[in-house]
Tab-separated table of C-alpha atoms in Angstrom:
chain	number	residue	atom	x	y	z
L	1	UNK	CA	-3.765	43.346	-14.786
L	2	UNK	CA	0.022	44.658	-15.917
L	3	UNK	CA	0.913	44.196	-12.624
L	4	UNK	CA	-0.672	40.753	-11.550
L	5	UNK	CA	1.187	39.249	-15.126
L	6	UNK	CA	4.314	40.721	-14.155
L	7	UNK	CA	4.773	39.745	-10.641
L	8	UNK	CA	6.224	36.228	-10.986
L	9	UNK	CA	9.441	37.724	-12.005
L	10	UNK	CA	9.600	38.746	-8.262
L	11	UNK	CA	8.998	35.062	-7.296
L	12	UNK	CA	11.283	32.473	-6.942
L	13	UNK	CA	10.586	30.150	-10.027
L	14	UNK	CA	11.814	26.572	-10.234
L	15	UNK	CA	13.441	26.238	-14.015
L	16	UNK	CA	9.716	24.207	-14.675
L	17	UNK	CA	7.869	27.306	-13.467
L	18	UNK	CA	9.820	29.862	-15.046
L	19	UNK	CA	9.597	28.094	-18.745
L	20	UNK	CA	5.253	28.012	-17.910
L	21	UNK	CA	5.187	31.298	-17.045
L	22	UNK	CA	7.263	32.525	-20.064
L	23	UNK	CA	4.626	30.503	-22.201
L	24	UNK	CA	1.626	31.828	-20.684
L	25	UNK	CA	2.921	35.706	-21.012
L	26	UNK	CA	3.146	34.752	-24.857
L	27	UNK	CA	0.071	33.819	-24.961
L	28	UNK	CA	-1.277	36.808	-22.963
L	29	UNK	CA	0.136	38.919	-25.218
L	30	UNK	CA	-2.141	37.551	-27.819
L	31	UNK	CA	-5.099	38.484	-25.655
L	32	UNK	CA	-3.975	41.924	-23.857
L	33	UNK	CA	-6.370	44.265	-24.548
L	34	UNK	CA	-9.045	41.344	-23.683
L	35	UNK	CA	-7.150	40.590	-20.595
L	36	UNK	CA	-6.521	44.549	-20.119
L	37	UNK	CA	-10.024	45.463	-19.428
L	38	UNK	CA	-10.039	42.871	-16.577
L	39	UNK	CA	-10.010	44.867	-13.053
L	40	UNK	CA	-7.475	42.686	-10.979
L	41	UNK	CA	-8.191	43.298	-7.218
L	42	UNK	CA	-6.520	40.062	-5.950
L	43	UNK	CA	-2.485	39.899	-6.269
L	44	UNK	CA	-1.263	37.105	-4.660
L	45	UNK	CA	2.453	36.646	-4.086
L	46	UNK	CA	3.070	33.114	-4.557
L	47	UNK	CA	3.586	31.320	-8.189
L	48	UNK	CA	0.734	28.818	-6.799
L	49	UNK	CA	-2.009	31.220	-6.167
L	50	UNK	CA	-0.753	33.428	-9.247
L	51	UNK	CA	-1.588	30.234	-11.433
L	52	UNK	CA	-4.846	29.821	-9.774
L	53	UNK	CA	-6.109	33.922	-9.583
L	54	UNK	CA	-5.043	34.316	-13.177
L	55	UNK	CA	-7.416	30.600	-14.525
L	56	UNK	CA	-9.930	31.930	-12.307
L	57	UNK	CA	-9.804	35.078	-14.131
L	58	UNK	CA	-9.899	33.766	-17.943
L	59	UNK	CA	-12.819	31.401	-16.843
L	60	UNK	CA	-14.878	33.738	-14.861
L	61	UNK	CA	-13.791	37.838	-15.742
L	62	UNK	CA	-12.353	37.779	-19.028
L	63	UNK	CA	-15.312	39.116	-21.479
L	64	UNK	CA	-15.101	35.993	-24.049
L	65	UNK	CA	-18.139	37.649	-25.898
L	66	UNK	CA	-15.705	40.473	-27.271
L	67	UNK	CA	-12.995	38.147	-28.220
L	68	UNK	CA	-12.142	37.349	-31.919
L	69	UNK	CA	-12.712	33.570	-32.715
L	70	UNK	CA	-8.445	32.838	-33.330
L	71	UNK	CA	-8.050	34.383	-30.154
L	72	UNK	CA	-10.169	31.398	-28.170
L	73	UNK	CA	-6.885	29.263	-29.352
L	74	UNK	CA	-4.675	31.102	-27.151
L	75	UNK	CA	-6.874	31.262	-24.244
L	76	UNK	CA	-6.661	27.959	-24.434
L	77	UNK	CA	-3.655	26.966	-24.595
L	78	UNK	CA	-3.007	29.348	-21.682
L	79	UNK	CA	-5.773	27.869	-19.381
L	80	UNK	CA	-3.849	24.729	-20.211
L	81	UNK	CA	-0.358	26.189	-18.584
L	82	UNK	CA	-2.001	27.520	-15.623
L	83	UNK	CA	-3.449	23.675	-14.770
L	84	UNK	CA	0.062	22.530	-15.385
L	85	UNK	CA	1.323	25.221	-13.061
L	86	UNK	CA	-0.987	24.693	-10.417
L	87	UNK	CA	-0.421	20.847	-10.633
L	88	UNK	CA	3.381	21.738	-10.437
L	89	UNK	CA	3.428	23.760	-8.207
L	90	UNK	CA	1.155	21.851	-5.656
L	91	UNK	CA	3.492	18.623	-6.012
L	92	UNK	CA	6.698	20.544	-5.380
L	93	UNK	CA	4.754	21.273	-2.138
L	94	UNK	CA	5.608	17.756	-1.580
L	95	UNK	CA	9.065	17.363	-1.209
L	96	UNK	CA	9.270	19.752	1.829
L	97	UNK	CA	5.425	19.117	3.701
L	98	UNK	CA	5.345	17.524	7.148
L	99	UNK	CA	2.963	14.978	7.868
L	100	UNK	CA	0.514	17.396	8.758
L	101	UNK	CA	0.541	19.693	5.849
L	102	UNK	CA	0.533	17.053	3.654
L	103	UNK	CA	-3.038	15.453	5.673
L	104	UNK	CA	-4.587	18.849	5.807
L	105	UNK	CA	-4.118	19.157	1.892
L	106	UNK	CA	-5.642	16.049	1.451
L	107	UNK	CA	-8.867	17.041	3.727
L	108	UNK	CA	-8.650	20.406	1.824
L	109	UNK	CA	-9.130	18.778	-1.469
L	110	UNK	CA	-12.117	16.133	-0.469
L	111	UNK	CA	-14.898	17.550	-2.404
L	112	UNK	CA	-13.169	18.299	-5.916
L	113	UNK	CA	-11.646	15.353	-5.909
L	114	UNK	CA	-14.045	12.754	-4.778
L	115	UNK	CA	-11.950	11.881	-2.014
L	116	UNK	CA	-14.674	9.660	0.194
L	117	UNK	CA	-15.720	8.143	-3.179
L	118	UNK	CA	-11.585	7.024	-4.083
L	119	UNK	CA	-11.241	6.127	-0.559
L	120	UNK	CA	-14.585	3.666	-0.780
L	121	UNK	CA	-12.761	2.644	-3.713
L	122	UNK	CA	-9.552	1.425	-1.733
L	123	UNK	CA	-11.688	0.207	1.022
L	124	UNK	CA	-12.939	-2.203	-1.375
L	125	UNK	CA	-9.356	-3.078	-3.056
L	126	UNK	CA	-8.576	-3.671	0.663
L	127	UNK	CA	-10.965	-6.502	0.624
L	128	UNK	CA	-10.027	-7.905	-2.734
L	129	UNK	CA	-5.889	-7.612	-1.669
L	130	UNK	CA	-5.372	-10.892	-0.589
L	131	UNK	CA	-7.534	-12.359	-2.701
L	132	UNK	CA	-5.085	-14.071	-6.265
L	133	UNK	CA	-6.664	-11.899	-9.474
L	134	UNK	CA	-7.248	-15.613	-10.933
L	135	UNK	CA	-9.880	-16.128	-8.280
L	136	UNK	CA	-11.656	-12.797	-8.440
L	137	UNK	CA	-14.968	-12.266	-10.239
L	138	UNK	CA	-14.547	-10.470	-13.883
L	139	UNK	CA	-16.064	-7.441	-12.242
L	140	UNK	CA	-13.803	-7.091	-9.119
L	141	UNK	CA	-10.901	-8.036	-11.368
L	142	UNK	CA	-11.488	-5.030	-13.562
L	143	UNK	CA	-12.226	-3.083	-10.084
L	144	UNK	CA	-8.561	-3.997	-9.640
L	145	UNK	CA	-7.027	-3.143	-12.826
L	146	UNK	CA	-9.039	0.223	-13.202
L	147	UNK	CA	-11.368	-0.506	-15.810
L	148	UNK	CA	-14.785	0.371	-15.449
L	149	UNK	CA	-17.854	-0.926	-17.575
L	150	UNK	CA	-21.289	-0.558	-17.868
L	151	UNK	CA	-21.715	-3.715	-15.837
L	152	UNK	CA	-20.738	-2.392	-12.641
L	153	UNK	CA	-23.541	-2.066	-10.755
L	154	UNK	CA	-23.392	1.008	-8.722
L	155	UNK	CA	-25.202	-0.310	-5.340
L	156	UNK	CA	-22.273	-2.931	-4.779
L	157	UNK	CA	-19.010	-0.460	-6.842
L	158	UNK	CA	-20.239	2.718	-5.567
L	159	UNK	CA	-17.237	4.245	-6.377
L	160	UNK	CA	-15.041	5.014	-10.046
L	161	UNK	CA	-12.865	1.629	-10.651
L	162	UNK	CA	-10.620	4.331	-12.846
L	163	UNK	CA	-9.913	6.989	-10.082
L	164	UNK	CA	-6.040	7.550	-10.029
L	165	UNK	CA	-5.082	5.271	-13.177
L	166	UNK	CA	-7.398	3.842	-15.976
L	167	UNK	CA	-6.033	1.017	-17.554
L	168	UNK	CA	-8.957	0.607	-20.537
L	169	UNK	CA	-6.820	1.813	-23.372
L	170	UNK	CA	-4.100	-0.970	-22.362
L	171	UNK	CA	-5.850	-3.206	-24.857
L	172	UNK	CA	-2.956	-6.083	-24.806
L	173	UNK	CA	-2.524	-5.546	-20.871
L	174	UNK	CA	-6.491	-6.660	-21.052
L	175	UNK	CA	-5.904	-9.568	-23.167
L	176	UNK	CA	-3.120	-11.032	-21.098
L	177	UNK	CA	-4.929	-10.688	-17.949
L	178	UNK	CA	-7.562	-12.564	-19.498
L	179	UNK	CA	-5.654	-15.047	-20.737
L	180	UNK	CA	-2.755	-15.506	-18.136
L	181	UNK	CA	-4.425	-13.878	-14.426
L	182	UNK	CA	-2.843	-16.433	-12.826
L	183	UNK	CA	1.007	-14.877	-14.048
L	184	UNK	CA	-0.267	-11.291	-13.135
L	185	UNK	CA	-0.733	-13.169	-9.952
L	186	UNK	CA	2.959	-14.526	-9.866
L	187	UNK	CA	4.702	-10.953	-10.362
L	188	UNK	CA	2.529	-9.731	-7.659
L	189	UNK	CA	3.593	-12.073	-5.040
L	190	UNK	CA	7.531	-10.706	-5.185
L	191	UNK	CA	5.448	-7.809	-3.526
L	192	UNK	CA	4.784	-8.222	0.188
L	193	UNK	CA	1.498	-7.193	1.537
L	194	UNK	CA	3.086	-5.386	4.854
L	195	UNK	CA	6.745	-3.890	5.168
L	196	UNK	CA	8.639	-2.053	3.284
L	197	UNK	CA	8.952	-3.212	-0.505
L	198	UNK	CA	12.772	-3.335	-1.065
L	199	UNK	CA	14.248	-2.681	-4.989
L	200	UNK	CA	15.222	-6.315	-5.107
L	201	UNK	CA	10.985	-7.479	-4.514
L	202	UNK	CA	10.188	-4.488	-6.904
L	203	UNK	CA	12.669	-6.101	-9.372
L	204	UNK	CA	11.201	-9.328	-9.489
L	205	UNK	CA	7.995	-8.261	-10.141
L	206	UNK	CA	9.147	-5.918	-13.025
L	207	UNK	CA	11.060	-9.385	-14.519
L	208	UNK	CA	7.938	-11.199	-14.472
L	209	UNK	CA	5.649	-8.666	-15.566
L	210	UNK	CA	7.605	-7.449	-18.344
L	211	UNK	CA	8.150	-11.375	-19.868
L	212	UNK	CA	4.716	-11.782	-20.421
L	213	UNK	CA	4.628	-8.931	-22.708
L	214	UNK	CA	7.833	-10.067	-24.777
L	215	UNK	CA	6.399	-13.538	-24.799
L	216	UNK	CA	3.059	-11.972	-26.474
L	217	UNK	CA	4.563	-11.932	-30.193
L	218	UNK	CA	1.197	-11.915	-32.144
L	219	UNK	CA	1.586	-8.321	-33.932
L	220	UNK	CA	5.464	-8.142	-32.898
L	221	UNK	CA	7.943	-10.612	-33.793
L	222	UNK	CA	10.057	-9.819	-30.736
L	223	UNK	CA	6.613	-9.067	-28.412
L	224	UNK	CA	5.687	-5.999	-26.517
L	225	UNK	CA	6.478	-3.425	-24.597
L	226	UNK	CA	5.399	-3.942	-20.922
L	227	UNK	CA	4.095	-0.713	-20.415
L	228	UNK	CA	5.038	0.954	-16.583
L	229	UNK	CA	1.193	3.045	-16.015
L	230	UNK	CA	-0.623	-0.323	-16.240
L	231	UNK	CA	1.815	-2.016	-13.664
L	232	UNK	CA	1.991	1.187	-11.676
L	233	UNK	CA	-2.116	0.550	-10.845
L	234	UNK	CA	-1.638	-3.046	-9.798
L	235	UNK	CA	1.503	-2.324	-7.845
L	236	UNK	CA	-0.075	0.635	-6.136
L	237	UNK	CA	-3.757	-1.476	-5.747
L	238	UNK	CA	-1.412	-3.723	-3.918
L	239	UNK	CA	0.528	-1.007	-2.142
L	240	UNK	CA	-1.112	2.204	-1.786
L	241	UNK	CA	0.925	3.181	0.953
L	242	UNK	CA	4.511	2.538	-1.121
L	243	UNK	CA	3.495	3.253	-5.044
L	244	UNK	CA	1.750	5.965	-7.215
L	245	UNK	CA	-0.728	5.268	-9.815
L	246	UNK	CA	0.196	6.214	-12.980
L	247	UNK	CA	-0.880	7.652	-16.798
L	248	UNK	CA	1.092	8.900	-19.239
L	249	UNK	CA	-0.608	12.002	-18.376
L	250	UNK	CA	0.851	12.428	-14.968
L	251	UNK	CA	4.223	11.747	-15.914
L	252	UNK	CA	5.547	14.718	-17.405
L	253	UNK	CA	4.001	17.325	-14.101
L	254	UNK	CA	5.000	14.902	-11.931
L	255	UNK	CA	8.570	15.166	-12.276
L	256	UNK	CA	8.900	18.767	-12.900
L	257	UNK	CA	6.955	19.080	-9.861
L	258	UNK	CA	9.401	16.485	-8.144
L	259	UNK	CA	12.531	18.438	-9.723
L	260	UNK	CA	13.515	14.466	-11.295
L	261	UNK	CA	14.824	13.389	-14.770
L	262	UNK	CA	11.407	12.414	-16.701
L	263	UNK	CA	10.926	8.822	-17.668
L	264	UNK	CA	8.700	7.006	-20.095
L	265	UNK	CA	5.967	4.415	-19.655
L	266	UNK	CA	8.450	1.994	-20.002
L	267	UNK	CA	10.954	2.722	-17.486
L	268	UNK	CA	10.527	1.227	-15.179
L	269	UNK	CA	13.835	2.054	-13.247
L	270	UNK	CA	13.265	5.622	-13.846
L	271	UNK	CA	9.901	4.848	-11.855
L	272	UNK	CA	12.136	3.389	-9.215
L	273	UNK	CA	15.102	5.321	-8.887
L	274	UNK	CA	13.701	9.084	-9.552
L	275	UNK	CA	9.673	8.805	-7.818
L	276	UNK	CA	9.606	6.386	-5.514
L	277	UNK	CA	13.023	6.856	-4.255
L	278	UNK	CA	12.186	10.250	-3.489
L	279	UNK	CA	9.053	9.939	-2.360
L	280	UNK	CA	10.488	8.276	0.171
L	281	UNK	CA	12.724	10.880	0.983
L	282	UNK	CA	9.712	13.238	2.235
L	283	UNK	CA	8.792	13.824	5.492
L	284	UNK	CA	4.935	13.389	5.092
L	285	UNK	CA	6.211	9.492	3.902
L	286	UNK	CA	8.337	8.838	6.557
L	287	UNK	CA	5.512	9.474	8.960
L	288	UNK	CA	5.187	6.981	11.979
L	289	UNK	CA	1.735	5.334	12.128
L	290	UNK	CA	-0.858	8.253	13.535
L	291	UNK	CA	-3.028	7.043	16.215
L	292	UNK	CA	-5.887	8.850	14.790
L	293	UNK	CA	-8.673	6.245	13.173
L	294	UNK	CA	-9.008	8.756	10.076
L	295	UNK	CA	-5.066	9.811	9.537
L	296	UNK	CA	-4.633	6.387	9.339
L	297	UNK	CA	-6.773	5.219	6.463
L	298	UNK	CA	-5.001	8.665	4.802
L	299	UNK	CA	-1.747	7.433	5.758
L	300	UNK	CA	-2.246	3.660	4.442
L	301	UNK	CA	-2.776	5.256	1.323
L	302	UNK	CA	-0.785	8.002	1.540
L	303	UNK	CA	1.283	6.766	-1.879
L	304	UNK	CA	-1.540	6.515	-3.923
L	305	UNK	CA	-3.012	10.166	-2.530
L	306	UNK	CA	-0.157	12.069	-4.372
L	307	UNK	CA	-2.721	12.532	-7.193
L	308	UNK	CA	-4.666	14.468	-4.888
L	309	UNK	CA	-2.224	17.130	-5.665
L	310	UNK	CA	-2.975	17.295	-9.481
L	311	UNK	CA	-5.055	20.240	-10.492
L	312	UNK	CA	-9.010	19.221	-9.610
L	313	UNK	CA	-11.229	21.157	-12.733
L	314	UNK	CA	-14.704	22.077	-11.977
L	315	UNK	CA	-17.333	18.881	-11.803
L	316	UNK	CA	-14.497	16.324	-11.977
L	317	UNK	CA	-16.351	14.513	-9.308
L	318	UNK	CA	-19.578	14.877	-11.371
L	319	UNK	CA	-17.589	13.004	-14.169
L	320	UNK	CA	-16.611	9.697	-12.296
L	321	UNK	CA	-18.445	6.923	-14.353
L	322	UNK	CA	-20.096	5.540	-10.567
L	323	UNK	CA	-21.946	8.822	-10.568
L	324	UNK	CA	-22.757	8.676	-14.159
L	325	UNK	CA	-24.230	5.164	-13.504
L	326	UNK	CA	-26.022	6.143	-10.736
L	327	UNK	CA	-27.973	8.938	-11.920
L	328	UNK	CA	-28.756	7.534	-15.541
L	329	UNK	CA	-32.390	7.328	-15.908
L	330	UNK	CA	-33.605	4.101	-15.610
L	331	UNK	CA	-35.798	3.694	-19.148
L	332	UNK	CA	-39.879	3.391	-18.897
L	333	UNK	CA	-39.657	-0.016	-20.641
L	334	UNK	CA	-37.308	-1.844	-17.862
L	335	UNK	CA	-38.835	0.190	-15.267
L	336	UNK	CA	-42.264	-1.206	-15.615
L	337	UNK	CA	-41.063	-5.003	-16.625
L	338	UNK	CA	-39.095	-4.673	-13.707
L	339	UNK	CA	-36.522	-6.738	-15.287
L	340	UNK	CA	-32.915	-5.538	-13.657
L	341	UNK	CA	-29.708	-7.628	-13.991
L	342	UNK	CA	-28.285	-5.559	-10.899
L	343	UNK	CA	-26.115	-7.371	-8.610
L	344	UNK	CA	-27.111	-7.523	-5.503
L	345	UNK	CA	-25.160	-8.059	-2.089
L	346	UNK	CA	-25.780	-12.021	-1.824
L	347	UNK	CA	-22.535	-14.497	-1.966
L	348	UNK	CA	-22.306	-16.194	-5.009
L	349	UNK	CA	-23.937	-19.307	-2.582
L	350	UNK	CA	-26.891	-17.269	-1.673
L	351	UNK	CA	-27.837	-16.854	-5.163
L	352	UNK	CA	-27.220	-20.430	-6.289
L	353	UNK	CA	-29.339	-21.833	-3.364
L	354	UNK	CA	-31.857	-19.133	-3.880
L	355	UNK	CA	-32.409	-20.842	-7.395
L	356	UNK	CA	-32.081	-23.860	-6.663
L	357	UNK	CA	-34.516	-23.652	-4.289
L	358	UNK	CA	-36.979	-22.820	-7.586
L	359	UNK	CA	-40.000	-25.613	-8.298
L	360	UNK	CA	-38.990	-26.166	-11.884
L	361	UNK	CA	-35.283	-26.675	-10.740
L	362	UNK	CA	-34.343	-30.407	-12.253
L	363	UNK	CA	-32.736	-32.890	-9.634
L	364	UNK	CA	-29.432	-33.593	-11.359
L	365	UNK	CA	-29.145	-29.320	-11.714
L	366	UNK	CA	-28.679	-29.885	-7.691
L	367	UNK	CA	-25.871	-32.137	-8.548
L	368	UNK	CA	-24.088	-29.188	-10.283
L	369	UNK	CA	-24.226	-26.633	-7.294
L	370	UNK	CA	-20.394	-26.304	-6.829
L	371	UNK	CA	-20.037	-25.630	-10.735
L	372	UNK	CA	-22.821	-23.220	-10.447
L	373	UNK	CA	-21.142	-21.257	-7.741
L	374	UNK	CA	-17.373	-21.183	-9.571
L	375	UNK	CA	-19.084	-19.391	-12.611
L	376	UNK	CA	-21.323	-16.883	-10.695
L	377	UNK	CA	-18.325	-15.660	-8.915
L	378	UNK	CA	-16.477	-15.562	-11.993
L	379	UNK	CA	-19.254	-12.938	-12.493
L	380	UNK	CA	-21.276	-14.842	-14.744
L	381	UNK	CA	-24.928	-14.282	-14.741
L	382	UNK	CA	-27.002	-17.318	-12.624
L	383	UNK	CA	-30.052	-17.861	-15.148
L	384	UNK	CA	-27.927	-17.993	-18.150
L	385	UNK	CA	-25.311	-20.173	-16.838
L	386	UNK	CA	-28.419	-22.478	-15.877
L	387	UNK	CA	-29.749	-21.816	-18.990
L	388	UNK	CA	-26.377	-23.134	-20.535
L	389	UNK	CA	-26.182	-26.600	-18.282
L	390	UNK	CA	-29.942	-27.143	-19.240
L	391	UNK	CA	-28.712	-27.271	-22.861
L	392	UNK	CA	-25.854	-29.501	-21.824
L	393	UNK	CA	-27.054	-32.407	-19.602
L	394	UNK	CA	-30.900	-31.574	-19.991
């Protein structure tokens, strides 16, 4: 064990890797006689594997039973450096991996981090793309944004609206996208849907974006903050292949993986000038099309994959909210009334028609068809909007 905690000083450290390490061999020292009666057979020469031999190690090996309860805080907080060093260390892998490194990574990292279930998700974003967010149902509007609710039924979203960037704790982002889609709609057009997005288009979107915000003075005299994680999802919805999806959680690994300044969630030209500028410096980036049907739908999105290279903790595919749907148990009460609200597959028309069709459907309801349809693809619910225009003109 003395020798697998020393041997990073033989390594060659980035400034980012050397301050982790010094943290985690003050935390060792809290546990060394724990850690001590570890028998280390693995020794692995890299500051990458180190990271990853030594979490495997306090997770697996180390005798927790015969630890002192202060001593769990530690262990800890050192579990919590090696995920930050593994995270850093994997995105400084970036800035020098080829094309094919940089696919094979992504292929090697499928079943931790859900990546067929994220890539249904942008298959279905790829659908929604050219459709304006004012037009989209409340469902595939949220799909869009990254928030994911209860209402999402898992035959038609079968995948985790919040993979790479959740936006539900943007709670005034939410109500202005309510209120105003149609705006959120206007800063997205400065960015084209093919090409290469130039700092001028990226600009123009960041202007509009951010005056909706200051124009939102409710609680603030002089309005919001626009805040960069929330824009970074629909920018990166809109271009996986030329943004990254963040959180304020990414931020900070991120850019000592990248060796860049750090920014905030609201700079947005430190999101500009330090990641995507050199982003597109890498040679995985600047990549020519690949002929190859399945390096292509990785290199569409090959932006928005960087957060494959995040540390992946046991079961985080278990914990996307798609699989969490799917395998609630249905309760013995709604199973036997067999009374389901789950979307199904059918175009807004279908299920109006279907209705429609009913025997105790009134005549002047037929006169309302093209209202009908607007609100169920707004996501509204067929018998209770129905319900509603009975009240109405019945």
């Amino acid at each position: 064990m003395r020798k697998l905690l020393t041997s990073p000083v033989k390594m060659a450290l980035s400034d980012a890797e050397n301050t982790i390490y010094q943290n985690i061999l003050e935390y060792a020292t809290e546990l060394s006689l724990n850690l001590m009666a570890v028998k280390v057979t693995n020794h692995p020469d890299d500051f990458l594997n180190w990271s990853a031999e030594l979490l495997r190690i306090t997770n697996q090996d180390l005798n927790q039973d015969l630890m002192d309860p202060p001593q769990f805080v530690p262990l800890k907080k050192m579990q919590e450096l090696l995920v930050k060093a593994i995270s850093l260390s994997q995105f400084k892998m970036t800035k020098i991996a080829p094309w094919v490194i940089f696919y094979d990574f992504i292929n090697a990292q499928a079943v931790p981090q859900a990546l067929e279930e994220r890539l249904r998700l942008l298959d279905y974003i790829d659908t929604l793309r050219a459709t304006p967010i004012a037009q989209m149902s409340e469902l595939d509007r949220l799909a869009f944004v990254g928030k994911h609710t209860n209402q999402h039924d898992f035959n038609i979203y079968d995948f985790d609206c919040e993979w790479f960037a959740s936006t539900k704790a943007a709670k005034v982002f939410h109500t202005l996208l309510e209120a105003q889609p149609q705006e959120f709609d206007a800063a997205l057009a400065h960015i084209p849907l093919e090409g290469e997005v130039t700092h001028k288009q990226y600009q123009a979107f960041v202007d509009h974006y951010s005056s909706l915000f200051t124009a939102f003075t409710e609680k603030k005299a002089t309005g919001e903050k626009a805040p960069l994680a929330a824009a970074t999802r629909l920018l990166a919805m809109r271009r996986p292949d030329q943004f990254v999806a963040l959180t304020n959680a990414k931020i900070d690994v991120i850019c000592q993986g990248l060796s860049i300044p750090k920014f905030n969630n609201f700079s947005f030209d430190g999101y500009w000038n330090e990641l995507v500028t050199t982003m597109r410096t890498c040679a995985w980036w600047r990549k020519m099309q690949p002929e190859d049907e399945a390096e292509q739908k990785i290199w569409r999105n090959r932006a928005i994959l960087m957060d494959l290279f995040l540390f992946a903790e046991d079961g985080l595919a278990e914990q996307s909210n798609y699989v969490r749907l799917r395998d609630k148990p249905i309760s013995a009460t709604r199973a036997k009334s067999g009374t389901t609200t789950r979307r199904t597959k059918e175009t807004a028309e279908m299920i109006v028609d279907k209705r429609l069709a009913s025997d105790d459907m009134p005549a002047y309801m037929q006169k309302k068809r093209n209202a009908l349809v607007s609100e169920v693809k707004l996501g509204k619910n067929i018998d209770q909007v129905i319900s509603l225009m009975r009240k109405i003109f019945g």
